[in-house]
XYZ file of N, CA and C in Angstrom:
831
model
N 8.964 23.648 -2.522
C 7.871 22.805 -2.071
C 6.655 22.918 -2.983
N 6.368 24.127 -3.463
C 5.221 24.300 -4.352
C 5.407 23.492 -5.626
N 6.664 23.516 -6.151
C 6.937 22.772 -7.377
C 6.768 21.280 -7.134
N 7.248 20.814 -5.988
C 7.120 19.397 -5.654
C 5.653 19.009 -5.576
N 4.862 19.833 -4.889
C 3.443 19.539 -4.776
C 2.751 19.514 -6.118
N 3.183 20.391 -7.008
C 2.591 20.458 -8.345
C 2.838 19.167 -9.103
N 4.075 18.662 -9.029
C 4.407 17.423 -9.724
C 3.613 16.253 -9.167
N 3.598 16.127 -7.846
C 2.875 15.021 -7.229
C 1.384 15.125 -7.537
N 0.866 16.366 -7.539
C -0.538 16.571 -7.873
C -0.865 16.095 -9.271
N 0.016 16.386 -10.209
C -0.208 15.944 -11.590
C -0.246 14.422 -11.674
N 0.629 13.774 -10.912
C 0.669 12.318 -10.927
C -0.682 11.750 -10.525
N -1.218 12.251 -9.416
C -2.464 11.705 -8.917
C -3.646 12.066 -9.803
N -3.616 13.255 -10.399
C -4.682 13.620 -11.329
C -4.702 12.650 -12.500
N -3.514 12.322 -12.998
C -3.421 11.383 -14.113
C -3.954 10.017 -13.741
N -3.604 9.553 -12.537
C -4.070 8.250 -12.085
C -5.586 8.247 -11.893
N -6.126 9.343 -11.357
C -7.573 9.446 -11.166
C -8.297 9.408 -12.505
N -7.753 10.142 -13.484
C -8.367 10.146 -14.813
C -8.380 8.752 -15.404
N -7.262 8.046 -15.261
C -7.187 6.681 -15.772
C -8.196 5.785 -15.063
N -8.344 5.978 -13.757
C -9.309 5.174 -13.006
C -10.737 5.454 -13.460
N -11.043 6.742 -13.778
C -12.381 7.092 -14.253
C -12.663 6.462 -15.610
N -11.647 6.469 -16.461
C -11.809 5.835 -17.770
C -12.077 4.348 -17.600
N -11.319 3.738 -16.680
C -11.519 2.315 -16.414
C -12.919 2.061 -15.883
N -13.398 2.971 -15.037
C -14.742 2.810 -14.486
C -15.801 2.905 -15.557
N -15.575 3.804 -16.519
C -16.547 3.972 -17.597
C -16.669 2.699 -18.431
N -15.549 1.991 -18.551
C -15.589 0.741 -19.307
C -15.983 -0.450 -18.458
N -16.191 -0.204 -17.174
C -16.486 -1.299 -16.258
C -17.806 -1.989 -16.537
N -18.790 -1.238 -17.050
C -20.104 -1.828 -17.309
C -19.995 -3.019 -18.255
N -19.188 -2.831 -19.297
C -19.003 -3.932 -20.242
C -18.288 -5.091 -19.576
N -17.320 -4.749 -18.737
C -16.510 -5.772 -18.064
C -17.372 -6.626 -17.149
N -18.303 -5.995 -16.423
C -19.128 -6.712 -15.462
C -20.312 -7.420 -16.121
N -20.747 -6.939 -17.263
C -21.995 -7.403 -17.858
C -22.037 -8.914 -18.042
N -20.932 -9.478 -18.501
C -20.922 -10.907 -18.787
C -20.839 -11.758 -17.530
N -20.592 -11.106 -16.369
C -20.458 -11.874 -15.139
C -21.690 -11.805 -14.249
N -22.288 -10.618 -14.164
C -23.366 -10.420 -13.208
C -24.553 -11.361 -13.394
N -24.986 -11.650 -14.620
C -26.124 -12.555 -14.765
C -25.901 -13.906 -14.105
N -24.663 -14.381 -14.091
C -24.357 -15.684 -13.515
C -23.782 -15.569 -12.104
N -23.751 -14.327 -11.574
C -23.234 -14.041 -10.231
C -21.846 -14.615 -10.004
N -21.016 -14.587 -11.026
C -19.628 -15.020 -10.895
C -18.751 -13.785 -10.853
N -17.836 -13.705 -9.892
C -17.015 -12.506 -9.727
C -16.096 -12.302 -10.911
N -15.905 -11.062 -11.321
C -14.950 -10.768 -12.395
C -13.577 -11.314 -12.053
N -12.812 -11.656 -13.072
C -11.571 -12.384 -12.850
C -10.507 -11.588 -12.110
N -10.614 -10.255 -12.053
C -9.615 -9.484 -11.323
C -9.935 -9.365 -9.842
N -11.116 -9.828 -9.420
C -11.470 -9.779 -8.008
C -10.680 -10.835 -7.229
N -10.294 -10.538 -5.990
C -9.565 -11.532 -5.190
C -10.465 -12.700 -4.807
N -9.886 -13.871 -4.709
C -10.627 -15.024 -4.218
C -10.703 -14.922 -2.705
N -11.908 -14.938 -2.148
C -12.084 -14.727 -0.710
C -12.620 -15.957 0.011
N -12.802 -17.066 -0.710
C -13.214 -18.295 -0.045
C -12.599 -19.481 -0.773
N -12.763 -20.654 -0.200
C -12.185 -21.836 -0.802
C -10.711 -21.994 -0.464
N -10.003 -22.769 -1.270
C -8.590 -23.039 -1.051
C -7.781 -22.697 -2.292
N -6.543 -22.261 -2.061
C -5.606 -21.960 -3.146
C -4.316 -22.705 -2.850
N -3.820 -23.428 -3.813
C -2.549 -24.137 -3.656
C -1.425 -23.287 -4.233
N -0.473 -22.934 -3.384
C 0.643 -22.069 -3.785
C 1.945 -22.706 -3.337
N 2.900 -22.827 -4.226
C 4.197 -23.376 -3.846
C 5.034 -22.311 -3.153
N 5.897 -22.739 -2.240
C 6.787 -21.815 -1.552
C 6.465 -21.624 -0.087
N 5.352 -22.173 0.386
C 4.970 -22.043 1.790
C 5.544 -23.184 2.621
N 5.798 -22.901 3.898
C 6.288 -23.932 4.812
C 5.155 -24.814 5.309
N 3.953 -24.289 5.355
C 2.803 -25.036 5.860
C 1.507 -24.364 5.468
N 0.436 -24.757 6.112
C -0.874 -24.184 5.801
C -0.989 -22.769 6.341
N -1.641 -21.907 5.566
C -1.925 -20.532 5.977
C -3.429 -20.320 5.878
N -4.002 -19.718 6.919
C -5.438 -19.424 6.921
C -5.643 -17.917 6.820
N -6.506 -17.525 5.907
C -6.810 -16.109 5.715
C -8.315 -15.908 5.886
N -8.670 -15.028 6.801
C -10.066 -14.714 7.061
C -10.295 -13.242 6.769
N -11.462 -12.929 6.267
C -11.822 -11.532 6.032
C -12.973 -11.154 6.963
N -12.810 -10.027 7.633
C -13.837 -9.619 8.577
C -14.987 -8.930 7.857
N -15.885 -8.329 8.621
C -17.085 -7.730 8.044
C -16.782 -6.556 7.125
N -15.590 -5.978 7.238
C -15.208 -4.865 6.377
C -14.325 -5.317 5.219
N -14.147 -6.628 5.092
C -13.349 -7.157 4.004
C -11.857 -7.145 4.276
N -11.462 -6.791 5.502
C -10.043 -6.733 5.847
C -9.516 -8.147 6.055
N -8.446 -8.529 5.352
C -7.910 -9.880 5.521
C -7.075 -10.009 6.791
N -7.266 -11.118 7.488
C -6.473 -11.449 8.675
C -5.733 -12.743 8.355
N -4.425 -12.713 8.478
C -3.588 -13.826 8.044
C -3.046 -14.577 9.256
N -3.191 -15.897 9.261
C -2.691 -16.746 10.334
C -1.749 -17.783 9.730
N -0.534 -17.833 10.256
C 0.470 -18.737 9.720
C 1.317 -19.289 10.851
N 2.039 -20.379 10.588
C 2.843 -21.025 11.625
C 4.288 -20.555 11.620
N 4.691 -19.793 10.597
C 6.058 -19.258 10.550
C 6.019 -17.817 10.059
N 7.012 -17.010 10.447
C 7.067 -15.632 9.944
C 7.156 -15.585 8.418
N 7.904 -16.529 7.828
C 8.030 -16.546 6.369
C 6.659 -16.663 5.721
N 5.854 -17.613 6.198
C 4.536 -17.822 5.597
C 3.614 -16.632 5.846
N 3.764 -15.993 6.986
C 2.940 -14.834 7.310
C 3.144 -13.724 6.290
N 4.406 -13.379 6.044
C 4.681 -12.280 5.126
C 4.528 -12.698 3.667
N 4.736 -13.976 3.380
C 4.447 -14.495 2.045
C 2.971 -14.286 1.734
N 2.125 -14.680 2.680
C 0.675 -14.545 2.481
C 0.270 -13.081 2.398
N 0.923 -12.229 3.170
C 0.604 -10.809 3.106
C 0.892 -10.263 1.713
N 2.024 -10.637 1.138
C 2.341 -10.202 -0.221
C 1.341 -10.731 -1.230
N 0.928 -11.981 -1.050
C -0.033 -12.583 -1.970
C -1.368 -11.846 -1.912
N -1.835 -11.563 -0.692
C -3.116 -10.880 -0.521
C -3.055 -9.450 -1.040
N -1.943 -8.766 -0.804
C -1.803 -7.409 -1.321
C -1.905 -7.401 -2.843
N -1.229 -8.351 -3.485
C -1.284 -8.429 -4.942
C -2.705 -8.747 -5.403
N -3.399 -9.595 -4.666
C -4.793 -9.903 -4.973
C -5.660 -8.652 -4.949
N -5.492 -7.874 -3.896
C -6.411 -6.771 -3.635
C -6.101 -5.505 -4.414
N -4.814 -5.214 -4.646
C -4.514 -3.891 -5.200
C -3.187 -3.817 -5.941
N -2.968 -4.802 -6.846
C -1.682 -4.768 -7.531
C -1.548 -3.564 -8.455
N -2.643 -3.072 -9.009
C -2.535 -1.889 -9.863
C -1.902 -0.728 -9.106
N -2.349 -0.519 -7.888
C -1.761 0.551 -7.086
C -0.298 0.258 -6.789
N 0.017 -0.974 -6.470
C 1.396 -1.354 -6.190
C 2.280 -1.088 -7.404
N 1.790 -1.448 -8.574
C 2.564 -1.284 -9.806
C 2.778 0.194 -10.124
N 1.710 0.974 -10.058
C 1.839 2.394 -10.393
C 2.701 3.126 -9.372
N 2.580 2.771 -8.099
C 3.368 3.459 -7.083
C 4.846 3.094 -7.133
N 5.179 1.881 -7.539
C 6.610 1.579 -7.655
C 7.223 2.347 -8.817
N 6.407 2.644 -9.816
C 6.899 3.475 -10.910
C 7.030 4.933 -10.481
N 6.106 5.376 -9.637
C 6.235 6.729 -9.085
C 7.517 6.826 -8.274
N 7.746 5.868 -7.383
C 8.913 5.898 -6.516
C 10.229 5.847 -7.260
N 10.237 5.183 -8.406
C 11.469 5.038 -9.182
C 11.606 6.073 -10.294
N 10.608 6.929 -10.456
C 10.667 7.898 -11.543
C 10.572 7.230 -12.902
N 9.624 6.287 -13.031
C 9.490 5.520 -14.273
C 8.057 5.556 -14.796
N 7.358 6.634 -14.537
C 5.968 6.732 -14.978
C 5.831 6.729 -16.495
N 6.850 7.202 -17.187
C 6.796 7.246 -18.655
C 6.625 5.850 -19.239
N 7.117 4.838 -18.543
C 6.969 3.475 -19.032
C 5.502 3.067 -19.079
N 4.706 3.631 -18.178
C 3.294 3.278 -18.122
C 2.433 4.235 -18.935
N 2.704 5.538 -18.813
C 1.789 6.545 -19.347
C 2.367 7.393 -20.479
N 3.539 7.035 -20.961
C 4.069 7.722 -22.122
C 4.984 8.893 -21.809
N 5.474 9.521 -22.876
C 6.480 10.577 -22.770
C 5.968 11.829 -22.047
N 4.662 11.968 -21.924
C 4.112 13.120 -21.227
C 4.518 13.164 -19.759
N 4.999 12.044 -19.234
C 5.422 11.983 -17.835
C 6.931 12.160 -17.664
N 7.633 12.507 -18.734
C 9.091 12.621 -18.672
C 9.543 13.673 -17.656
N 8.874 14.809 -17.647
C 9.256 15.875 -16.717
C 9.029 15.438 -15.273
N 7.919 14.754 -15.038
C 7.642 14.245 -13.697
C 8.692 13.220 -13.289
N 9.053 12.329 -14.211
C 10.079 11.330 -13.921
C 11.412 11.987 -13.567
N 11.746 13.044 -14.282
C 13.004 13.738 -14.015
C 13.016 14.286 -12.586
N 11.891 14.849 -12.169
C 11.802 15.381 -10.811
C 11.891 14.262 -9.779
N 11.147 13.175 -10.007
C 11.132 12.081 -9.052
C 12.499 11.418 -8.942
N 13.214 11.315 -10.035
C 14.547 10.723 -9.979
C 15.525 11.634 -9.252
N 15.271 12.934 -9.336
C 16.103 13.877 -8.599
C 15.959 13.661 -7.093
N 14.770 13.271 -6.649
C 14.563 12.986 -5.230
C 15.354 11.761 -4.783
N 15.616 10.855 -5.714
C 16.497 9.721 -5.427
C 15.940 8.660 -4.499
N 14.620 8.446 -4.530
C 14.035 7.456 -3.627
C 14.554 6.047 -3.899
N 14.700 5.672 -5.165
C 15.159 4.324 -5.471
C 16.588 4.119 -4.995
N 17.454 5.109 -5.213
C 18.839 4.985 -4.776
C 18.917 4.855 -3.258
N 18.062 5.620 -2.567
C 18.023 5.526 -1.104
C 17.563 4.138 -0.669
N 16.569 3.599 -1.369
C 16.063 2.267 -1.043
C 17.137 1.206 -1.263
N 17.904 1.330 -2.330
C 18.981 0.370 -2.609
C 20.051 0.416 -1.525
N 20.381 1.617 -1.062
C 21.356 1.757 0.015
C 20.810 1.162 1.308
N 19.542 1.397 1.543
C 18.896 0.867 2.739
C 18.884 -0.653 2.724
N 18.580 -1.229 1.566
C 18.546 -2.689 1.430
C 19.905 -3.297 1.759
N 20.966 -2.670 1.305
C 22.312 -3.184 1.533
C 22.684 -3.177 3.013
N 22.019 -2.345 3.808
C 22.363 -2.201 5.217
C 21.388 -2.911 6.153
N 20.358 -3.546 5.612
C 19.359 -4.193 6.450
C 19.918 -5.444 7.133
N 19.394 -5.741 8.314
C 19.790 -6.956 9.013
C 19.100 -8.156 8.386
N 19.527 -9.340 8.785
C 19.037 -10.578 8.164
C 17.537 -10.757 8.348
N 17.010 -10.427 9.532
C 15.571 -10.604 9.772
C 14.731 -9.704 8.879
N 15.154 -8.447 8.726
C 14.412 -7.515 7.872
C 14.446 -7.962 6.419
N 15.610 -8.446 5.984
C 15.714 -8.949 4.612
C 14.791 -10.148 4.406
N 14.747 -11.029 5.391
C 13.904 -12.226 5.271
C 12.434 -11.843 5.142
N 12.003 -10.825 5.889
C 10.619 -10.370 5.811
C 10.306 -9.839 4.414
N 11.171 -8.974 3.901
C 10.948 -8.385 2.581
C 11.000 -9.444 1.481
N 11.902 -10.403 1.626
C 12.015 -11.453 0.617
C 10.786 -12.368 0.631
N 10.278 -12.685 1.823
C 9.076 -13.521 1.912
C 7.884 -12.791 1.310
N 7.753 -11.509 1.619
C 6.675 -10.702 1.042
C 6.778 -10.687 -0.480
N 7.992 -10.512 -0.985
C 8.225 -10.489 -2.429
C 7.840 -11.812 -3.071
N 8.178 -12.912 -2.412
C 7.806 -14.230 -2.933
C 6.287 -14.353 -3.055
N 5.583 -13.821 -2.068
C 4.128 -13.896 -2.112
C 3.526 -13.097 -3.254
N 4.039 -11.893 -3.460
C 3.553 -11.063 -4.566
C 3.802 -11.781 -5.889
N 5.004 -12.287 -6.063
C 5.348 -12.929 -7.334
C 4.613 -14.253 -7.530
N 4.252 -14.919 -6.440
C 3.447 -16.140 -6.567
C 2.096 -15.813 -7.176
N 1.541 -14.663 -6.814
C 0.261 -14.251 -7.398
C 0.448 -13.823 -8.851
N 1.525 -13.094 -9.125
C 1.777 -12.646 -10.494
C 2.021 -13.820 -11.438
N 2.548 -14.906 -10.908
C 2.836 -16.072 -11.730
C 1.577 -16.622 -12.386
N 0.451 -16.538 -11.673
C -0.797 -17.116 -12.176
C -1.798 -16.073 -12.661
N -1.420 -14.796 -12.651
C -2.333 -13.728 -13.067
C -1.583 -12.692 -13.886
N -2.244 -12.151 -14.875
C -1.624 -11.118 -15.710
C -2.705 -10.220 -16.304
N -2.287 -9.061 -16.753
C -3.173 -8.122 -17.437
C -4.471 -7.887 -16.642
N -5.627 -8.041 -17.281
C -6.894 -7.718 -16.621
C -7.241 -8.683 -15.496
N -6.567 -9.833 -15.423
C -6.766 -10.731 -14.292
C -6.165 -10.135 -13.026
N -5.260 -9.175 -13.193
C -4.682 -8.456 -12.063
C -5.546 -7.253 -11.695
N -5.963 -6.510 -12.715
C -6.789 -5.330 -12.465
C -7.369 -4.837 -13.775
N -8.574 -4.288 -13.710
C -9.257 -3.786 -14.901
C -8.463 -2.672 -15.576
N -7.716 -1.903 -14.781
C -6.984 -0.766 -15.353
C -6.000 -1.178 -16.438
N -5.538 -2.419 -16.396
C -4.569 -2.852 -17.406
C -5.187 -2.941 -18.799
N -6.516 -3.061 -18.868
C -7.174 -3.039 -20.176
C -7.021 -1.670 -20.816
N -7.137 -0.610 -19.990
C -6.970 0.754 -20.490
C -5.502 1.038 -20.758
N -4.637 0.567 -19.870
C -3.210 0.801 -20.050
C -2.709 0.160 -21.343
N -3.336 -0.948 -21.716
C -2.941 -1.604 -22.960
C -3.185 -0.730 -24.173
N -4.154 0.179 -24.094
C -4.408 1.109 -25.191
C -3.407 2.259 -25.181
N -3.022 2.691 -23.984
C -2.076 3.800 -23.866
C -0.644 3.365 -24.141
N -0.270 2.214 -23.606
C 1.108 1.716 -23.734
C 1.058 0.230 -24.069
N 0.799 -0.111 -25.326
C 0.615 -1.519 -25.715
C 1.833 -2.399 -25.469
N 3.027 -1.804 -25.376
C 4.239 -2.595 -25.171
C 4.593 -2.777 -23.696
N 3.761 -2.242 -22.815
C 4.082 -2.315 -21.388
C 3.993 -3.752 -20.879
N 4.990 -4.167 -20.115
C 5.013 -5.499 -19.523
C 5.147 -5.389 -18.010
N 4.360 -6.164 -17.308
C 4.400 -6.168 -15.849
C 5.611 -6.964 -15.394
N 6.471 -6.342 -14.622
C 7.673 -7.009 -14.147
C 7.459 -7.617 -12.766
N 8.346 -8.518 -12.401
C 8.278 -9.157 -11.092
C 8.539 -8.131 -9.990
N 8.006 -8.429 -8.818
C 8.220 -7.572 -7.651
C 9.581 -7.865 -7.045
N 10.206 -6.845 -6.435
C 11.491 -7.017 -5.760
C 11.434 -6.330 -4.394
N 12.327 -6.692 -3.474
C 12.372 -5.993 -2.183
C 12.621 -4.496 -2.335
N 13.375 -4.108 -3.354
C 13.644 -2.686 -3.587
C 12.345 -1.940 -3.880
N 11.413 -2.598 -4.564
C 10.125 -1.964 -4.843
C 9.379 -1.653 -3.549
N 9.433 -2.579 -2.594
C 8.758 -2.344 -1.313
C 9.374 -1.158 -0.584
N 10.700 -1.105 -0.566
C 11.387 -0.009 0.128
C 11.159 1.317 -0.591
N 11.147 1.287 -1.909
C 10.905 2.507 -2.675
C 9.490 3.016 -2.439
N 8.541 2.087 -2.385
C 7.158 2.449 -2.074
C 7.108 3.199 -0.750
N 7.872 2.712 0.224
C 7.895 3.359 1.527
C 8.347 4.803 1.453
N 9.313 5.079 0.598
C 9.798 6.456 0.444
C 8.714 7.336 -0.180
N 8.027 6.799 -1.179
C 6.955 7.562 -1.822
C 5.809 7.818 -0.846
N 5.480 6.813 -0.032
C 4.416 6.982 0.951
C 4.816 8.000 2.018
N 6.077 7.982 2.418
C 6.549 8.943 3.413
C 6.386 10.367 2.895
N 6.666 10.551 1.594
C 6.484 11.875 0.987
C 5.010 12.259 0.991
N 4.169 11.309 0.612
C 2.742 11.597 0.514
C 2.121 11.850 1.886
N 2.649 11.203 2.920
C 2.073 11.299 4.255
C 2.902 12.199 5.179
N 3.700 13.068 4.561
C 4.575 13.915 5.385
C 3.778 14.870 6.270
N 2.472 14.986 6.009
C 1.538 15.617 6.923
C 1.770 17.083 7.213
N 2.172 17.387 8.443
C 2.186 18.768 8.902
C 3.551 19.437 8.782
N 4.325 19.056 7.789
C 5.651 19.643 7.643
C 5.562 21.167 7.485
N 4.617 21.638 6.654
C 4.458 23.075 6.468
C 4.087 23.782 7.760
N 3.226 23.120 8.551
C 2.813 23.702 9.828
C 3.992 23.795 10.804
N 4.855 22.785 10.787
C 6.015 22.801 11.682
C 7.001 23.900 11.283
N 7.145 24.110 9.989
C 8.016 25.192 9.525
C 7.449 26.544 9.966
N 6.133 26.686 9.826
C 5.486 27.925 10.254
C 5.655 28.145 11.754
N 5.554 27.074 12.519
C 5.737 27.172 13.969
C 7.150 27.662 14.297
N 8.149 27.099 13.596
C 9.527 27.490 13.843
C 9.764 28.961 13.512
N 9.153 29.431 12.430
C 9.304 30.834 12.044
C 8.656 31.749 13.086
N 7.473 31.387 13.560
C 6.769 32.216 14.532
C 7.502 32.292 15.873
N 8.248 31.263 16.217
C 8.983 31.267 17.475
C 10.090 32.328 17.502
N 10.409 32.865 16.332
C 11.406 33.938 16.289
C 10.840 35.256 16.798
N 9.512 35.408 16.726
C 8.893 36.685 17.122
C 7.874 36.539 18.248
N 7.356 35.338 18.467
C 6.358 35.124 19.511
C 6.931 34.264 20.630
N 6.304 34.332 21.782
C 6.720 33.499 22.901
C 6.191 32.079 22.696
N 6.815 31.098 23.366
C 6.312 29.721 23.255
C 4.848 29.601 23.661
N 4.418 30.398 24.661
C 3.034 30.353 25.104
C 2.080 30.845 24.020
N 2.488 31.891 23.310
C 1.660 32.415 22.231
C 1.575 31.417 21.069
N 2.693 30.802 20.756
C 2.699 29.799 19.682
C 1.844 28.603 20.073
N 1.861 28.236 21.360
C 1.053 27.116 21.835
C -0.433 27.392 21.660
N -0.825 28.664 21.768
C -2.221 29.018 21.550
C -2.606 28.881 20.079
N -1.674 29.192 19.207
C -1.939 29.067 17.771
C -1.897 27.610 17.316
N -1.061 26.811 17.994
C -0.926 25.394 17.647
C -1.174 24.552 18.902
N -2.418 24.433 19.317
C -2.728 23.701 20.557
C -2.413 22.213 20.435
N -2.134 21.578 21.575
C -1.871 20.147 21.598
C -3.146 19.354 21.314
N -2.954 18.122 20.928
C -4.091 17.238 20.673
C -4.843 17.010 21.977
N -6.152 17.201 21.999
C -6.937 17.067 23.238
C -6.759 15.694 23.887
N -6.535 15.690 25.182
C -6.260 14.446 25.903
C -7.439 13.480 25.889
N -8.665 13.999 25.734
C -9.845 13.134 25.757
C -10.277 12.667 24.375
N -9.454 12.958 23.347
C -9.777 12.509 21.988
C -9.184 11.113 21.739
N -9.741 10.367 20.780
C -9.249 9.005 20.532
C -7.850 8.998 19.940
N -7.132 7.912 20.176
C -5.784 7.723 19.634
C -5.715 6.362 18.964
N -4.756 6.202 18.086
C -4.593 4.926 17.380
C -3.890 3.907 18.271
N -2.805 4.334 18.918
C -2.031 3.448 19.795
C -2.379 3.768 21.236
N -2.951 2.796 21.942
C -3.390 3.047 23.309
C -2.255 3.029 24.323
N -1.233 2.216 24.082
C -0.105 2.144 25.002
C 1.057 2.943 24.440
N 1.400 4.010 25.099
C 2.448 4.895 24.604
C 3.412 5.236 25.727
N 4.565 5.716 25.322
C 5.541 6.154 26.320
C 6.007 5.016 27.196
N 5.704 5.071 28.502
C 6.157 4.054 29.452
C 5.290 2.799 29.440
N 4.339 2.749 28.523
C 3.497 1.563 28.418
C 2.173 1.689 29.123
N 1.937 2.811 29.778
C 0.665 2.999 30.465
C -0.462 3.146 29.460
N -1.616 2.670 29.831
C -2.746 2.684 28.901
C -3.319 4.081 28.769
N -3.729 4.415 27.575
C -4.366 5.704 27.339
C -5.772 5.696 27.940
N -6.216 6.832 28.455
C -7.556 6.920 29.055
C -8.619 7.203 28.013
N -8.206 7.558 26.801
C -9.190 7.880 25.771
C -9.752 6.612 25.153
N -10.966 6.688 24.668
C -11.611 5.548 24.039
C -12.135 5.944 22.674
N -12.270 4.955 21.812
C -12.798 5.200 20.472
C -14.312 5.218 20.528
N -14.885 6.258 19.945
C -16.342 6.382 19.933
C -16.889 5.884 18.607
N -18.185 5.620 18.604
C -18.832 5.233 17.360
C -18.903 3.731 17.185
N -19.621 3.314 16.170
C -19.802 1.897 15.904
C -18.538 1.316 15.300
N -18.078 0.192 15.827
C -16.864 -0.447 15.345
C -17.212 -1.774 14.684
N -16.521 -2.085 13.601
C -16.699 -3.384 12.972
C -16.101 -4.444 13.887
N -16.769 -5.575 14.025
C -16.298 -6.618 14.922
C -15.828 -7.827 14.137
N -14.930 -8.610 14.769
C -14.406 -9.804 14.133
C -14.417 -10.912 15.174
N -15.083 -12.007 14.897
C -15.257 -13.065 15.871
C -14.029 -13.969 15.898
N -13.026 -13.589 16.683
C -11.820 -14.397 16.767
C -12.078 -15.741 17.447
N -13.122 -15.802 18.276
C -13.398 -17.048 18.980
C -13.725 -18.184 18.019
N -14.175 -17.833 16.823
C -14.555 -18.861 15.861
C -13.380 -19.368 15.049
N -12.199 -18.781 15.268
C -11.045 -19.153 14.457
C -10.185 -20.207 15.163
N -9.564 -21.094 14.393
C -8.696 -22.125 14.987
C -7.335 -21.540 15.347
N -7.244 -20.874 16.496
C -6.033 -20.148 16.856
C -5.068 -20.954 17.711
N -5.508 -22.087 18.255
C -4.702 -22.733 19.276
C -3.330 -23.191 18.772
N -3.211 -23.505 17.476
C -1.951 -24.004 16.947
C -1.248 -22.993 16.042
N -1.713 -21.752 16.081
C -1.154 -20.749 15.194
C -0.388 -19.722 16.008
N 0.856 -19.520 15.610
C 1.737 -18.683 16.430
C 1.731 -17.225 16.019
N 1.372 -16.940 14.782
C 1.491 -15.589 14.287
C 0.186 -15.157 13.627
N -0.124 -13.876 13.740
C -1.258 -13.336 12.991
C -1.026 -11.878 12.742
N -1.607 -11.402 11.685
C -1.537 -9.967 11.397
C -2.837 -9.513 10.798
N -3.310 -8.354 11.176
C -4.477 -7.750 10.539
C -3.953 -6.755 9.536
N -4.252 -6.942 8.269
C -3.780 -6.040 7.234
C -4.738 -4.860 7.183
N -4.506 -3.903 8.061
C -5.480 -2.866 8.306
C -5.850 -2.062 7.076
N -4.891 -1.865 6.167
C -5.233 -1.107 4.966
C -5.115 -1.971 3.727
N -4.760 -3.268 3.927
C -4.545 -4.185 2.805
C -3.616 -3.590 1.796
N -2.680 -2.809 2.282
C -1.684 -2.239 1.413
C -0.342 -2.642 1.926
N 0.768 -2.202 1.289
C 2.099 -2.624 1.639
C 2.348 -2.556 3.139
């Protein structure tokens, strides 16, 4: 586990360094835009209309006070198509780098210095697992992933290099031959495996709990690892048998005026809470 953490840590340190370098060059990038108050070309379009082929009908996207996009569509296909399009708008650099992490292909982006990391990541076999998973998915799940993929690629069709993200200007210096490839459903599934690893959370704590149960009583272990307080906030209010949780969220919450939206003829909506995959 320590070795695994070391490899993953190196990956993120490298990405952070690249982001800092990109930030240092950002002043030049913004300078030509700010005087005329025109958004840099890699920023997502958040108003007006965009014509995109591949949709069944009109899709409405609203952003709330925190910039979170809310997608309204008349079919599931259009809903997930738009979600893929918005994700690519907002954070394709992260999507691109993470699919390389998941597949053990960081060397393609950052050079031979990542070969050892790639070897470790390929040993984990996330891409192979994703391919097996894809082959076993039901038709509805495949349709969702394919619609999402269409949306991502619709954005890539009209955007490239720094129009996707400022980081590609720096990447062009590190790996001048690097080419951005089209998105695939396997990339989405592979991303999920990488995220599961990153968000594995309290695995070490659970192992420690299991070890302590060999020498301590369950009551003693419960004192060392107390349950989550019943009066603390939760993300999902309806759990178990569907009964509502008694806990409430404290603090100021961002609001979104749904009453102002044309919802009467729209069957589906999703709030992209993290604007990520």
